[in-house]
Tab-separated table of C-alpha atoms in Angstrom:
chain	number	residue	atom	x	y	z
A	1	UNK	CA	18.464	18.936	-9.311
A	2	UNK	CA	14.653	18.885	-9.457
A	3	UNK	CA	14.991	16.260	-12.331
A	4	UNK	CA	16.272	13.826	-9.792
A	5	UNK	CA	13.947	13.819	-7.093
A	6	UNK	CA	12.519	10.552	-6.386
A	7	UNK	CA	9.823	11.836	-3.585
A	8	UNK	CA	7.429	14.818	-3.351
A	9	UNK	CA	4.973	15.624	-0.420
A	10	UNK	CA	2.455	18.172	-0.968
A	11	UNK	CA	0.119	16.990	1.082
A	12	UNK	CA	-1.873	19.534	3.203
A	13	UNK	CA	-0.864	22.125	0.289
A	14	UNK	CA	-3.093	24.278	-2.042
A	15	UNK	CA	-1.526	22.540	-5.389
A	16	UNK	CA	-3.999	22.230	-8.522
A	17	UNK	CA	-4.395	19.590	-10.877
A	18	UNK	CA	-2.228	22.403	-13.382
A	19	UNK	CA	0.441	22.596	-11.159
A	20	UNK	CA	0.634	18.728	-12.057
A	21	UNK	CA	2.216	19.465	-15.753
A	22	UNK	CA	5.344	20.293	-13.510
A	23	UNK	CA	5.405	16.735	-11.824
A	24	UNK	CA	4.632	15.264	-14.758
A	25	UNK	CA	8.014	16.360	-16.280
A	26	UNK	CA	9.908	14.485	-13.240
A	27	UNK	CA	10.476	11.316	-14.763
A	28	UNK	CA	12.126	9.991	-11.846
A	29	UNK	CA	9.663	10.305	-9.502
A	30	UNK	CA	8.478	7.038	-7.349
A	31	UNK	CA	6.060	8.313	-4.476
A	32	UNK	CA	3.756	11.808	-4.482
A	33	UNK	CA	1.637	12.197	-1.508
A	34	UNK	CA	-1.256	14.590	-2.265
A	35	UNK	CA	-3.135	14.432	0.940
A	36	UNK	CA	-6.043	16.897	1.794
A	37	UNK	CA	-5.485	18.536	-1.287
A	38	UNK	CA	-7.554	19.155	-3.881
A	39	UNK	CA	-6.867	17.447	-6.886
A	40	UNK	CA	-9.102	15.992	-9.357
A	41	UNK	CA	-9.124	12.857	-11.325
A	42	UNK	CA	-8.028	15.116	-14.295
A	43	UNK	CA	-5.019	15.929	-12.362
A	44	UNK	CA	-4.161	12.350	-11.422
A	45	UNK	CA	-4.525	11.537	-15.357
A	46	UNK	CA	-1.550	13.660	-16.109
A	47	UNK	CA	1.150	11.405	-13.822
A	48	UNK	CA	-0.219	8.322	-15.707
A	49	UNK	CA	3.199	9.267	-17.893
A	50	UNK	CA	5.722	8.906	-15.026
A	51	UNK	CA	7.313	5.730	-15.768
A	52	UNK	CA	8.670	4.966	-11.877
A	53	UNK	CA	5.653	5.872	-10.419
A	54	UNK	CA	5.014	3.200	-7.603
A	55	UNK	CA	2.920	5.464	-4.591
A	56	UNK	CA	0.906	7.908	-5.095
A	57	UNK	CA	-1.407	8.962	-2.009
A	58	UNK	CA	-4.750	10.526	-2.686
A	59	UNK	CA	-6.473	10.333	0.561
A	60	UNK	CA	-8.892	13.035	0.940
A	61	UNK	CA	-8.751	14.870	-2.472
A	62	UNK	CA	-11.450	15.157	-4.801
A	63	UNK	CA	-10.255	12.274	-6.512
A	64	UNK	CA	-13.529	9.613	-7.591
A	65	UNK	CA	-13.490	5.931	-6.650
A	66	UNK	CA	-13.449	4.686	-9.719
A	67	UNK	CA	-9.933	6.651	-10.599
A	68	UNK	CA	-8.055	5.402	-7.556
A	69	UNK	CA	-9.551	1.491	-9.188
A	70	UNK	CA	-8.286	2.636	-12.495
A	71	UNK	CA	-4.732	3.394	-10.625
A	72	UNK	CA	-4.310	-0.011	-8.594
């Protein structure tokens, strides 16, 4: 079930930061890859609550500096 995936690539995709509510609800997850998309820092605020969270890849999104420093 969704609830058990541990991986998620959307890079390349049109997702929004509100389509990251969803994600946020998949506690398992350990690695997103949101290349070329075009999420925001408010969208990468919202997976601050997945607990197994250990990659998430943001290059080229509209995601600041200083949010990918916050992250590290």
């Amino acid at each position: 079930s969704a609830e058990n995936l541990r991986m998620v690539r959307l890079s390349e995709t049109k997702i929004s930061d509100a389509a990251l509510d969803t994600l946020a609800k998949l506690k398992n997850l350990e690695s997103v890859n949101l290349y070329n998309t075009r999420i925001t820092d408010a969208g990468v605020e919202k997976l601050k609550v997945l607990p197994k969270l250990k990659r998430l890849y943001l290059w080229q999104t509209d995601v600041s500096e200083g949010m990918k420093t916050k992250l590290k």
